[in-house]
Coordinates of C-alpha atoms in Angstrom, one line a residue:
X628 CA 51.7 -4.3 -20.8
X629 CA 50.1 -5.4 -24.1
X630 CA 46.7 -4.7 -22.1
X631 CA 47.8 -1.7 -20.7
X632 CA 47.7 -0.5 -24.2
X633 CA 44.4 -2.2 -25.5
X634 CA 43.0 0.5 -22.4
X635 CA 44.5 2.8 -23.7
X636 CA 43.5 2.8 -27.3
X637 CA 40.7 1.6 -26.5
X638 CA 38.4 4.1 -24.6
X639 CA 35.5 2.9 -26.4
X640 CA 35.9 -1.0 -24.3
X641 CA 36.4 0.9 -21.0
X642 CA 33.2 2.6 -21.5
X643 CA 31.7 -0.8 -22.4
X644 CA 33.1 -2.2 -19.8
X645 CA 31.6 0.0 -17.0
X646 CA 28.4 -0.4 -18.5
X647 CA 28.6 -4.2 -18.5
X648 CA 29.3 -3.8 -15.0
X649 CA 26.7 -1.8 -13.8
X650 CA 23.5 -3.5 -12.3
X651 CA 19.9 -2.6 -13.7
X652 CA 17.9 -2.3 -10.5
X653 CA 14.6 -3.4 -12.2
X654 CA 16.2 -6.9 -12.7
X655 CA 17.1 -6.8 -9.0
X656 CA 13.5 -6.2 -7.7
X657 CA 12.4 -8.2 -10.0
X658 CA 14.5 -11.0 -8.4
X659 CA 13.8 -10.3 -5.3
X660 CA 9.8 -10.5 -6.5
X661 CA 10.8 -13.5 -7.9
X662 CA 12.2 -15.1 -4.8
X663 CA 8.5 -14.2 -2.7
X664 CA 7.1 -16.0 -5.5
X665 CA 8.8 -19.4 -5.1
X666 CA 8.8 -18.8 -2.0
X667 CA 4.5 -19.4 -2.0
X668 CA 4.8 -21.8 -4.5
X669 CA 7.2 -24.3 -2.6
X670 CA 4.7 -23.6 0.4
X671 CA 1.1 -23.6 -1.7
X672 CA 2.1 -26.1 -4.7
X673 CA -1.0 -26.2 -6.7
X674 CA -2.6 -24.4 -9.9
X675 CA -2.5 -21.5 -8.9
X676 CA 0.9 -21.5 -7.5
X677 CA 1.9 -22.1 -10.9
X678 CA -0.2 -19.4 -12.5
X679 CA 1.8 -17.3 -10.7
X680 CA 5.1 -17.7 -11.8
X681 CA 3.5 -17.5 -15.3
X682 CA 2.4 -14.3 -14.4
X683 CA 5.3 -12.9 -13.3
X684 CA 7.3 -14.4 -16.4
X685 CA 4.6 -12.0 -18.7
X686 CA 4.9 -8.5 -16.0
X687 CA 8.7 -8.9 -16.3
X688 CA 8.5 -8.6 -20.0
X689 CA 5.3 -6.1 -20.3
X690 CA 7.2 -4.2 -17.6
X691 CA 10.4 -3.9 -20.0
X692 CA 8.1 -2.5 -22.8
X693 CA 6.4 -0.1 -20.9
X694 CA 9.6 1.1 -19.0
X695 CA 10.6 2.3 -22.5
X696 CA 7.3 3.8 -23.1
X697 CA 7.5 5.9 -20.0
X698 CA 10.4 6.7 -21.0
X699 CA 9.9 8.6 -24.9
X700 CA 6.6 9.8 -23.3
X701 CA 4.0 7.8 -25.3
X702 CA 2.2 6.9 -22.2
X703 CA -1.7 7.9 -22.2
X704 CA -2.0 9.0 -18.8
X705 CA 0.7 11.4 -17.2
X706 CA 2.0 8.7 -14.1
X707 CA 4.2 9.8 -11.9
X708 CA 8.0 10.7 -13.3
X709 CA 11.6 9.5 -12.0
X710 CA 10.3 6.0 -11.3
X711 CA 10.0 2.8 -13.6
X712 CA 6.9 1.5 -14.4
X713 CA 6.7 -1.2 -11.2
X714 CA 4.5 -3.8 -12.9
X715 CA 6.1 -6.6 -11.5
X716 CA 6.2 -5.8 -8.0
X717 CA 2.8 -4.4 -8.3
X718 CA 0.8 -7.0 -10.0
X719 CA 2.1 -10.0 -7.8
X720 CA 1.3 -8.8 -4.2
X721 CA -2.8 -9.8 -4.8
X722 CA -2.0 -13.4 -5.9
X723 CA 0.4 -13.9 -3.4
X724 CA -2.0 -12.7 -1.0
X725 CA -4.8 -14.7 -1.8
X726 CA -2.3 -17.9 -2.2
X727 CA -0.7 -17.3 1.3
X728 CA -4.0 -16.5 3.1
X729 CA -5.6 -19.7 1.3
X730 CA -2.6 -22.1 3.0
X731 CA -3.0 -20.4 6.3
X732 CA -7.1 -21.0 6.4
X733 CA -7.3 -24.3 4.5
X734 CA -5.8 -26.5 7.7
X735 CA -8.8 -25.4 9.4
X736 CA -11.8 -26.4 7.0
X737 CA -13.6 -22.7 6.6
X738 CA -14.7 -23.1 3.0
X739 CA -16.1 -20.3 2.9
X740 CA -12.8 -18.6 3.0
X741 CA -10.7 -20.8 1.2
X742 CA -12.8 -20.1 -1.8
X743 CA -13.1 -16.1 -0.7
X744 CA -9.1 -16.7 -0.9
X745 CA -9.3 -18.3 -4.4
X746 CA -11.0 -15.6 -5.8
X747 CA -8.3 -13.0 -4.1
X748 CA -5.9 -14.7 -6.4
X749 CA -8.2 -14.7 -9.5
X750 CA -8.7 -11.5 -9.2
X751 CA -5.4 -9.9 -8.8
X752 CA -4.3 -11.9 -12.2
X753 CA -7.0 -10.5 -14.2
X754 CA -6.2 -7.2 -13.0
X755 CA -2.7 -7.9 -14.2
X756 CA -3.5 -9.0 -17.5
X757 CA -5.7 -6.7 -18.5
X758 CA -3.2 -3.7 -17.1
X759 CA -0.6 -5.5 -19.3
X760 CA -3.2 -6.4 -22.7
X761 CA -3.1 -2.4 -22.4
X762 CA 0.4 -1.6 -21.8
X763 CA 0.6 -3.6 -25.2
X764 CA -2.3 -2.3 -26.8
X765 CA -0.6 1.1 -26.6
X766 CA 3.4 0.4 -27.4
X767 CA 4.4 1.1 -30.8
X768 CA 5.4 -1.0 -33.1
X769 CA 3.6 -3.6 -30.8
X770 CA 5.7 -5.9 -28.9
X771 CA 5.5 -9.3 -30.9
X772 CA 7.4 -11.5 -28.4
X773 CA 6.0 -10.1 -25.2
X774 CA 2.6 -10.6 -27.0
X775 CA 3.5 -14.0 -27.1
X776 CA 4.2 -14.4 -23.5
X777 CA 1.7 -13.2 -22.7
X778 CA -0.9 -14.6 -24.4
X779 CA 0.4 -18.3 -23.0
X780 CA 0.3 -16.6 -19.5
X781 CA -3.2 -15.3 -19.8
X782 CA -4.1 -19.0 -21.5
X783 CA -2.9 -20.8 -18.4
X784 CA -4.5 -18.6 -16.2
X785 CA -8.0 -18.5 -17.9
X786 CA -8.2 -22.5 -18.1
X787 CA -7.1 -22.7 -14.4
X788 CA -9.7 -20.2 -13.4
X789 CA -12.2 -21.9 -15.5
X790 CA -11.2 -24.8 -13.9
X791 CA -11.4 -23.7 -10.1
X792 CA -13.6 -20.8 -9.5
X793 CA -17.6 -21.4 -9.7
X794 CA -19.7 -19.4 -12.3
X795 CA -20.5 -16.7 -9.5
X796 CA -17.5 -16.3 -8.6
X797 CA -16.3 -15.9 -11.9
X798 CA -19.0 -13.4 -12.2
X799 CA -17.6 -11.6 -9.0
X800 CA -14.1 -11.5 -10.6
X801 CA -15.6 -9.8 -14.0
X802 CA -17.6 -7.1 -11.5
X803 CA -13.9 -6.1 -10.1
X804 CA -12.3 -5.8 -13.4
X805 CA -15.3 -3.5 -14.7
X806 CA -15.1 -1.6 -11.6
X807 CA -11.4 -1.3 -12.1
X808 CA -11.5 -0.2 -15.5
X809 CA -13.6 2.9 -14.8
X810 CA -11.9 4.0 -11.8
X811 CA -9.3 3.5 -13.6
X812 CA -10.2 5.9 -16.1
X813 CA -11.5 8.4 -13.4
X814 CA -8.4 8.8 -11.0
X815 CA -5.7 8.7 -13.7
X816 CA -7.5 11.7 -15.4
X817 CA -8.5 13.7 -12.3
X818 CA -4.8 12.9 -10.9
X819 CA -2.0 12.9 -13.0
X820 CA 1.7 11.9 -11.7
X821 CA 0.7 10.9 -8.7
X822 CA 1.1 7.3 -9.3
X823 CA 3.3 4.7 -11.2
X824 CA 1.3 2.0 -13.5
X825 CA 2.0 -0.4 -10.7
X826 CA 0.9 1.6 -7.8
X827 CA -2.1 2.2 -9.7
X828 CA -2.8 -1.1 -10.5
X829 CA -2.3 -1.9 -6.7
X830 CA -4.4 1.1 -5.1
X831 CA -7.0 0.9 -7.4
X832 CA -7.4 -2.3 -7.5
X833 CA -7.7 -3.0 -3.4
X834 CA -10.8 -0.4 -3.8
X835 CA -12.1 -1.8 -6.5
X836 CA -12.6 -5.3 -4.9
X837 CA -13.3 -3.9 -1.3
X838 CA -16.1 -1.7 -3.4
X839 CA -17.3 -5.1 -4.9
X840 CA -17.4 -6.6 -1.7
X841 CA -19.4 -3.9 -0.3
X842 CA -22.0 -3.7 -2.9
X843 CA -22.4 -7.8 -2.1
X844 CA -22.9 -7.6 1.4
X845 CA -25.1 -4.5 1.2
X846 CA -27.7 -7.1 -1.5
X847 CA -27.3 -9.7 0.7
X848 CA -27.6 -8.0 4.6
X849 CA -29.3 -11.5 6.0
X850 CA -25.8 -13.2 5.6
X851 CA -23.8 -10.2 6.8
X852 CA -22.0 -11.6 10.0
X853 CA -18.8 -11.4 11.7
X854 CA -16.8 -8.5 13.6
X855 CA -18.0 -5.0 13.4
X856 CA -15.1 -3.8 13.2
X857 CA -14.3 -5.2 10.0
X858 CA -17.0 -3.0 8.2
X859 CA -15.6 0.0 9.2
X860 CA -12.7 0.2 6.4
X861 CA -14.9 -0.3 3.7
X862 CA -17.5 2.0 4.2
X863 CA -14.8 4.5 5.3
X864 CA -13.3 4.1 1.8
X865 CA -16.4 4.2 -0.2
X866 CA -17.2 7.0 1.4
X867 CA -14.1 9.1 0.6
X868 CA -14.4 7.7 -3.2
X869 CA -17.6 9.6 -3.5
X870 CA -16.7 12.3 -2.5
X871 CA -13.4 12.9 -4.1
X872 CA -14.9 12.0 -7.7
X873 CA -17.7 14.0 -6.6
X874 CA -15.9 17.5 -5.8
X875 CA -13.5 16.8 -8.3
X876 CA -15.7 16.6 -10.8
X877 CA -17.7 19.6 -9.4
X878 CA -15.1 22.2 -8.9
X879 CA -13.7 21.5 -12.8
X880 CA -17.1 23.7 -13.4
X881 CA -16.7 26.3 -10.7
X882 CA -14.1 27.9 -8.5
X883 CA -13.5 26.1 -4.9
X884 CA -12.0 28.7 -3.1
X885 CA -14.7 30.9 -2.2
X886 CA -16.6 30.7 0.9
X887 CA -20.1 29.9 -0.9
X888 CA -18.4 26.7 -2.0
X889 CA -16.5 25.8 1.0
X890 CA -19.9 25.9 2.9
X891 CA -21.3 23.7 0.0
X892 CA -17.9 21.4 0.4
X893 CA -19.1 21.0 4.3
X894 CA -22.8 20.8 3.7
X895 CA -22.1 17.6 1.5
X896 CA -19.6 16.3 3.3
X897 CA -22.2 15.9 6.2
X898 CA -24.8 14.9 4.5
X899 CA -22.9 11.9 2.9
X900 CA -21.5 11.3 6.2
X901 CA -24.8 11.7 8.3
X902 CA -27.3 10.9 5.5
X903 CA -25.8 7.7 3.8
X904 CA -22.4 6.7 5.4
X905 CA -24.5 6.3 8.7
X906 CA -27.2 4.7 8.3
X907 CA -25.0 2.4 5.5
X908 CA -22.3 1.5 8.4
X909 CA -25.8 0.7 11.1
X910 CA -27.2 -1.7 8.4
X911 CA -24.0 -4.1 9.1
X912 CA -23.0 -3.5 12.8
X913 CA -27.2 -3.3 14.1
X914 CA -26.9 -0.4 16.0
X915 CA -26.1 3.3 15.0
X916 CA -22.5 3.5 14.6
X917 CA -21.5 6.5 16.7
X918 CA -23.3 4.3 20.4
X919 CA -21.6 1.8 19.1
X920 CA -18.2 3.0 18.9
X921 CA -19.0 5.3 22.2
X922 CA -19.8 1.7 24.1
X923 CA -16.4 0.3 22.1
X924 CA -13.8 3.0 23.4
X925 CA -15.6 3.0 26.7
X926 CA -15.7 -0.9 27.2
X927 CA -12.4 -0.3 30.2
X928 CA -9.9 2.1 31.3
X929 CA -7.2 0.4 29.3
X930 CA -8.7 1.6 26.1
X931 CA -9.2 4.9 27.7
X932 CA -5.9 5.3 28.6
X933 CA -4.6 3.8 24.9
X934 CA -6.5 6.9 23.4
X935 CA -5.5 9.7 25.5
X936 CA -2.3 8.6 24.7
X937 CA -3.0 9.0 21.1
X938 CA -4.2 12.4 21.3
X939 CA -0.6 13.1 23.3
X940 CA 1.3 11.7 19.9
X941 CA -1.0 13.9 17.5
X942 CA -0.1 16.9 19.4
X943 CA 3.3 16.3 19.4
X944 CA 3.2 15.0 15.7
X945 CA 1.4 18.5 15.1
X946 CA 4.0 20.5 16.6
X947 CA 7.3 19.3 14.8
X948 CA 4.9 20.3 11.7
X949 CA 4.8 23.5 13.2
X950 CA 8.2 24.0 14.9
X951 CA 9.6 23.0 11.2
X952 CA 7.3 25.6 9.5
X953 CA 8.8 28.6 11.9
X954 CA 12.4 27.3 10.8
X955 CA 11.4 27.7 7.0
X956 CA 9.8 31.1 8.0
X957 CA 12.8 32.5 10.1
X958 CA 15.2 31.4 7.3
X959 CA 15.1 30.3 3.6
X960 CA 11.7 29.9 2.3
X961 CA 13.3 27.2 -0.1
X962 CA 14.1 25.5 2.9
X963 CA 13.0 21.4 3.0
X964 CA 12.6 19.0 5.7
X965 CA 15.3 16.6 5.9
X966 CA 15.1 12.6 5.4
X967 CA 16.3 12.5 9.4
X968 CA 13.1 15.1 9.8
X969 CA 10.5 12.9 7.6
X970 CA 11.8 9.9 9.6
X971 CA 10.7 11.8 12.9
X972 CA 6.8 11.0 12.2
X973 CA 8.4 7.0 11.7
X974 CA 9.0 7.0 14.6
X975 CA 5.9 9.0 16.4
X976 CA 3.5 6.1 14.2
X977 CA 5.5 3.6 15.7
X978 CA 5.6 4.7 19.6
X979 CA 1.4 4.8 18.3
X980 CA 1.2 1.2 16.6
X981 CA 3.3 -1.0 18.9
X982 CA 1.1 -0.2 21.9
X983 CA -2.2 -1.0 20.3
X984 CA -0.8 -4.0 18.8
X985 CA 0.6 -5.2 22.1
X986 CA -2.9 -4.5 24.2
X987 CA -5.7 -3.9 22.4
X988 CA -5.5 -4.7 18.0
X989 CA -9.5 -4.1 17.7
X990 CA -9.2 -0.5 18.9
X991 CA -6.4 0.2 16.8
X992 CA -8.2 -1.5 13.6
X993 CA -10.7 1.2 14.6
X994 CA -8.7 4.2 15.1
X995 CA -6.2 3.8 12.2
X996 CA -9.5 3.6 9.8
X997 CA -10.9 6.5 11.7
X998 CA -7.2 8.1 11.0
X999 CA -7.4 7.2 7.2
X1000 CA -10.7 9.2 7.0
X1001 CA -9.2 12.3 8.7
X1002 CA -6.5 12.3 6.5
X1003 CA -8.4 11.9 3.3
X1004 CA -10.5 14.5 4.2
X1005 CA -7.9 16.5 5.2
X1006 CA -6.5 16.0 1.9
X1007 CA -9.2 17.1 0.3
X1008 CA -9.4 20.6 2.5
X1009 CA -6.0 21.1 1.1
X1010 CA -6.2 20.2 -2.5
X1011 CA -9.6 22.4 -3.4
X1012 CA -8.0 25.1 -1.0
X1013 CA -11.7 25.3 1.0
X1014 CA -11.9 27.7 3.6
X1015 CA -10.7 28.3 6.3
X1016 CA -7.6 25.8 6.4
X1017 CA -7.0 24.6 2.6
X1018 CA -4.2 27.2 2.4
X1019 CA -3.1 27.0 5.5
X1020 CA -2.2 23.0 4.8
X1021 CA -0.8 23.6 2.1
X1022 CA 1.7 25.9 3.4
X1023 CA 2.5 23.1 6.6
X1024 CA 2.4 20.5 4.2
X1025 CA 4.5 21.9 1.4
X1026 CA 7.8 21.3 3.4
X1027 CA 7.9 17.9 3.9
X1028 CA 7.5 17.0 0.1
X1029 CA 9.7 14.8 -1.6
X1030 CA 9.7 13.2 -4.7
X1031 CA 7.4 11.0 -4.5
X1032 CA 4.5 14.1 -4.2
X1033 CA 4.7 15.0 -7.7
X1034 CA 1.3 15.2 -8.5
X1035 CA -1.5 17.1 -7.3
X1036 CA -2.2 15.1 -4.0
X1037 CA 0.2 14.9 -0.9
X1038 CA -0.4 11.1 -0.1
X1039 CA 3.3 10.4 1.6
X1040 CA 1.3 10.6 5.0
X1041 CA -1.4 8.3 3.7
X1042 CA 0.9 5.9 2.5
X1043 CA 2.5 6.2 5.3
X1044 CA -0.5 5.2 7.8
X1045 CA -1.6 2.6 5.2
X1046 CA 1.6 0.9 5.1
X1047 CA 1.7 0.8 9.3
X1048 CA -2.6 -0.7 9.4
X1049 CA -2.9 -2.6 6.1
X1050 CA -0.9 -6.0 8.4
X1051 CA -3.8 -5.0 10.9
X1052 CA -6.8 -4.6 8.5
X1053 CA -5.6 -7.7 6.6
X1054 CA -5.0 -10.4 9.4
X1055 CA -7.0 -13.4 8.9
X1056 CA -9.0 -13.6 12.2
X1057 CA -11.6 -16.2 11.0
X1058 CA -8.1 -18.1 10.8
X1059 CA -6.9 -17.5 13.9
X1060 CA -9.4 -19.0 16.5
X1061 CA -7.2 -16.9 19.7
X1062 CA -6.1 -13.9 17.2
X1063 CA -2.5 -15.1 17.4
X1064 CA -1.1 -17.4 14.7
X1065 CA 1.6 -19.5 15.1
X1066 CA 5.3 -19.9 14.5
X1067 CA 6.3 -16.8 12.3
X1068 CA 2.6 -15.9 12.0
X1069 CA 2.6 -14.6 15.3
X1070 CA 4.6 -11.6 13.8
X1071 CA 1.9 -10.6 10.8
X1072 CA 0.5 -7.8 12.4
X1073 CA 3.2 -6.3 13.0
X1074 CA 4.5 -6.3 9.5
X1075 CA 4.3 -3.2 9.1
X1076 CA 6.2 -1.6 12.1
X1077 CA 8.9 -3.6 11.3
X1078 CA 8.9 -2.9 7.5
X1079 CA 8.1 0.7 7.6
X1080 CA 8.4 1.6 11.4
X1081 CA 11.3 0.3 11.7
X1082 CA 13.5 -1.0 8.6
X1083 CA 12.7 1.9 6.4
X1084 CA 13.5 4.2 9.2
X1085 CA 16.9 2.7 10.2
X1086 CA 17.5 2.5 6.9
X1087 CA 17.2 6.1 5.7
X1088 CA 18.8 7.6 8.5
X1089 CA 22.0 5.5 8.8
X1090 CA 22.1 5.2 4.8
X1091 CA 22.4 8.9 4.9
X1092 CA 24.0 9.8 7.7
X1093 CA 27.1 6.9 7.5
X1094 CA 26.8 4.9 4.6
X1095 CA 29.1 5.2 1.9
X1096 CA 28.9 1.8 -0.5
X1097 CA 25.9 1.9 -2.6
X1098 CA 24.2 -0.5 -4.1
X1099 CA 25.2 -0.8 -7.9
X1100 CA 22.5 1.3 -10.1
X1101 CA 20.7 2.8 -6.7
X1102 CA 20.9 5.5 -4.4
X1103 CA 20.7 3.4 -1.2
X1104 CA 23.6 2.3 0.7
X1105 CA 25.0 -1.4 1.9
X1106 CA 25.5 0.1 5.0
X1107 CA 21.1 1.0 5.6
X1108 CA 20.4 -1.8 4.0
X1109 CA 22.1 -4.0 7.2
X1110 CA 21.8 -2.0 10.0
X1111 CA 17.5 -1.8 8.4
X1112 CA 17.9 -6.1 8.9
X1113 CA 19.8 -6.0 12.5
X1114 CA 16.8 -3.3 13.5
X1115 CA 14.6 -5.4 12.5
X1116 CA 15.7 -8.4 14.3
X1117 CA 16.1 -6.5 17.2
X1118 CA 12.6 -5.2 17.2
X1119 CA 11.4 -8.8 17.2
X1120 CA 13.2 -9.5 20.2
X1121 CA 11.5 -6.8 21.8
X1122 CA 8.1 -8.1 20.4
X1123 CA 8.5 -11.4 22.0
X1124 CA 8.8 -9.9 25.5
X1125 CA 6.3 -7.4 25.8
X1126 CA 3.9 -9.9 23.4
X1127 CA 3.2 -13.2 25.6
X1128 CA 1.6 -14.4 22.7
X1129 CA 3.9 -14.6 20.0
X1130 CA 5.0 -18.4 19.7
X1131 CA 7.6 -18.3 17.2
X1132 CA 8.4 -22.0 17.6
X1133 CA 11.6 -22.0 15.6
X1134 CA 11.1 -20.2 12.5
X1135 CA 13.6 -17.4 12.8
X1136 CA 15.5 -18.5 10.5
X1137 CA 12.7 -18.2 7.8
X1138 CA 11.6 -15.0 9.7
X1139 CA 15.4 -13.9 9.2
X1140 CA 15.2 -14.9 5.8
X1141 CA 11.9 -12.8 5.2
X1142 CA 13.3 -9.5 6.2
X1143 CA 16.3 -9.6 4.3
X1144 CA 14.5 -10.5 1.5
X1145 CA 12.2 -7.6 1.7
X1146 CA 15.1 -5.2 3.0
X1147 CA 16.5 -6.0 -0.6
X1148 CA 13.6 -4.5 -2.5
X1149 CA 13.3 -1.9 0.0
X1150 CA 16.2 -0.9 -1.4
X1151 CA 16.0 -1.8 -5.2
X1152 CA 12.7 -0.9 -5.8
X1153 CA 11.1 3.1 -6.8
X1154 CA 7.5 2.8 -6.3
X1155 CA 5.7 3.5 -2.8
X1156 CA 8.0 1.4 -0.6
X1157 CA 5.8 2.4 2.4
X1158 CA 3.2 0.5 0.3
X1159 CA 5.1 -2.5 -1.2
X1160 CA 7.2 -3.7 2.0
X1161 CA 4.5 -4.2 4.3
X1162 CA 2.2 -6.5 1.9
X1163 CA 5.6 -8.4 1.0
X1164 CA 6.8 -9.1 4.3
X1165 CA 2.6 -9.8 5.8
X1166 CA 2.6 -12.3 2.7
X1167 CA 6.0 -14.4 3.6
X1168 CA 5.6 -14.6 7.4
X1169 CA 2.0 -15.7 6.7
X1170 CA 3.9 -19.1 5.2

């Protein structure tokens, strides 16, 4: 009774009360980053290992800070609204990387790519520090505590790299971070709200160091050896840097939707492409690249038969895009595509994926960075408006926008294809001597079928179709969240029978383990999920 009555006159505690009892869902993805880092450090265990946890200590708190900057608006750049900052998710994935690739190769003796793998982890810290030395340099009054932090952080991790990393690669670590810094500059300006400060970080860092690692190869052509295929992504996205900063920073001067300057957008286009892409790509693979990849998709009728069934999944891709546009024009033009609708093209990229990964993985490395380039320039087509289809993708493309596409730039499809090839464009095959890795690393390239392909998928469909219990502080439901696990599972058990050689050798319960883990921050987190799961879940079954 007598507490009865303290609710009573006390509405003030209720309210308190409520508040205590609601969960912030930064902590939780932070903890759920925080168990993928011990997770590599229990498996790695060295310097670096422990670098790690130090830097996630000092994003945690530079993450707090510039949460709060977002939020009164004292951010330089505009980044993209209704999501937190994402530094800690963001700035651990490259560390991780190069820690969990590092364990995977060292039991074979490459040096070579044990130190490559040392400097992946350099790399991604420095990018982290400096993107947080600026989130600090910018809050007002400056953050005396987090300064702290991360000043000790930054300490440890600049005596360990002094201590383990050679003066040239030191020196390749500084070209990244300069190459990052102007980027920086350059796609924050010219696209504003399209990204978080942790998806920048991440995007713009992987092209910075796959730009790096370009330029390197290009100066040193007598030691450029290895697949072909493996060149193919990088000049594909050099290529579509140029000419993004290039017409962006053109058409700021003079109007892109006239016909003069759409045959100028095409003339260039095909000049970089014929005239320097080209002849750049020959350089690496000894032969011009368009024999080549005629002999590659010719090499037997299995490959022919994988891409004619390709083509049949773009054309049907192509027309729910346009059966979805004649229901927005036969009834309300406010009409939007539904998250069962989105999830549609989920499902098209995995009926594409698991076949490729099942029979051949080199022809689908090559078509999904053929894809990627489409896309881009695609993108491109639609943001200048050139003639003839700019408009006309804007108007297909305008209906399946959600939130994330609040900038300038459509990229949910890009993200989307990213998320499904970067487990393919990543896998380690100087560490797999048969292409298959063992135990749970049998299911690494296929991280991102299961992440996105599947988990996301089942997860936004039956979380908003069925569920009803949310998880505190989020939109997403307990109910997505499990049936996203027992999908996943099930999709691994499908794997192992159509895939002869996955050897899983009893590690489901850490493979178990992984997808929950990662089903948790697909469901805390805000940034580019199509983005973060993939690299999260590749990391952990590469332990």
């Amino acid at each position: 009774m007598k507490l009865d009555c303290l609710f009573r006159s006390s509405p003030s505690f209720v309210a308190c009360l409520s508040r205590a009892m609601q969960v912030n869902p930064v902590f939780v993805e932070s903890g759920v980053v925080l168990g993928a880092v011990l997770c590599v450090h229990m498996a790695v265990w060295n310097q670096h290992s422990w670098c790690s946890i130090a830097l996630f200590i000092q994003a945690f708190y530079v993450q707090h800070k510039w949460d709060r900057l977002l939020q009164s608006g004292g951010a330089v750049f505009q980044f993209r609204p209704s999501a937190n900052s994402g530094i800690v998710p963001a700035s651990m994935v490259m560390p991780l990387l190069g820690l969990a690739l590092k364990e995977k190769c060292s039991a074979l003796g490459n040096v070579y790519f044990e130190r490559f793998s040392m400097v992946i982890t350099v790399t991604g810290m420095m990018l982290a520090l400096f993107l947080s030395l600026i989130a600090m340099g910018v809050t007002r009054p400056v953050p005396t505590n987090t300064c702290v932090i991360a000043g000790l952080a930054g300490s440890a991790i600049l005596y360990t790299t002094k201590q383990t990393l050679t003066v040239s690669e030191v020196i390749e670590v500084l070209e990244v971070l300069l190459i990052f810094v102007y980027l920086c500059l350059i796609v924050l300006y010219l696209m504003p709200r399209c990204f978080t400060p942790g998806e920048a970080l991440l995007i713009v860092g992987g092209i910075s160091f796959i730009v790096n690692q370009l330029i390197k190869r290009s100066l040193n052509l007598s030691e450029v050896k290895g697949d072909p295929v493996n060149y193919f992504l990088p000049v594909v996205v050099v290529g579509s840097l140029l000419l993004g900063v290039f017409f962006a920073l053109l058409f700021c001067f003079m109007e892109s939707q006239t016909w003069v300057s759409s045959l100028f957008f095409h003339i260039m286009t095909a000049v970089l492409v014929l005239g320097i892409l080209m002849p750049w790509l020959s350089l690496f693979i000894g032969r011009h690249p368009l024999m080549w990849l005629w002999d590659f998709v010719m090499l037997n009728d299995r490959r022919l038969c994988l891409v004619g069934y390709w083509v049949f999944l773009a054309v049907v891709a192509t027309c729910v895009v346009l059966h979805q546009n004649h229901q927005r024009q036969s009834g309300s033009k406010k009409h939007q595509a539904s998250t069962v609708v989105r999830k549609y093209f989920h499902l098209i990229v995995v009926a594409t994926y698991v076949p490729g990964l099942v029979y051949d993985r080199q022809l689908l490395h090559v078509a999904s960075v053929g894809c990627l380039a489409v896309f881009l320039l695609l993108e491109y087509v639609r943001y200048f408006r050139i003639r003839p289809l700019g408009q006309l993708l804007r108007q297909l493309l305008t209906l399946f926008l959600d939130e994330r596409d609040s900038g300038p730039l459509i990229l949910t499809h890009v993200y989307l294809l990213m998320g499904m090839s970067l487990p393919i464009w990543l896998f380690p095959t100087i560490c797999a001597p048969k292409g298959v890795l063992s135990g749970a690393g049998g299911l690494v390239p296929y991280a991102g079928v299961l992440a996105v392909g599947v988990g996301d998928t089942v997860a936004s469909v039956f979380g908003s179709t069925m569920g009803e219990i949310r998880w505190p502080g989020t939109k997403k439901t307990m109910e997505g969240t499990a049936t996203s696990v027992f999908a996943q599972i099930i999709a691994v058990a499908i794997f192992l029978i159509f895939d002869g050689n996955i050897n899983l050798n009893s590690t489901y319960s850490w493979i178990v383990g992984s997808i929950t883990l990662v089903a948790m921050l697909e469901a805390y987190t805000s940034q580019i999920d199509n983005l973060l799961l993939p690299l999260y879940l590749f990391i952990l079954l590469l332990l």
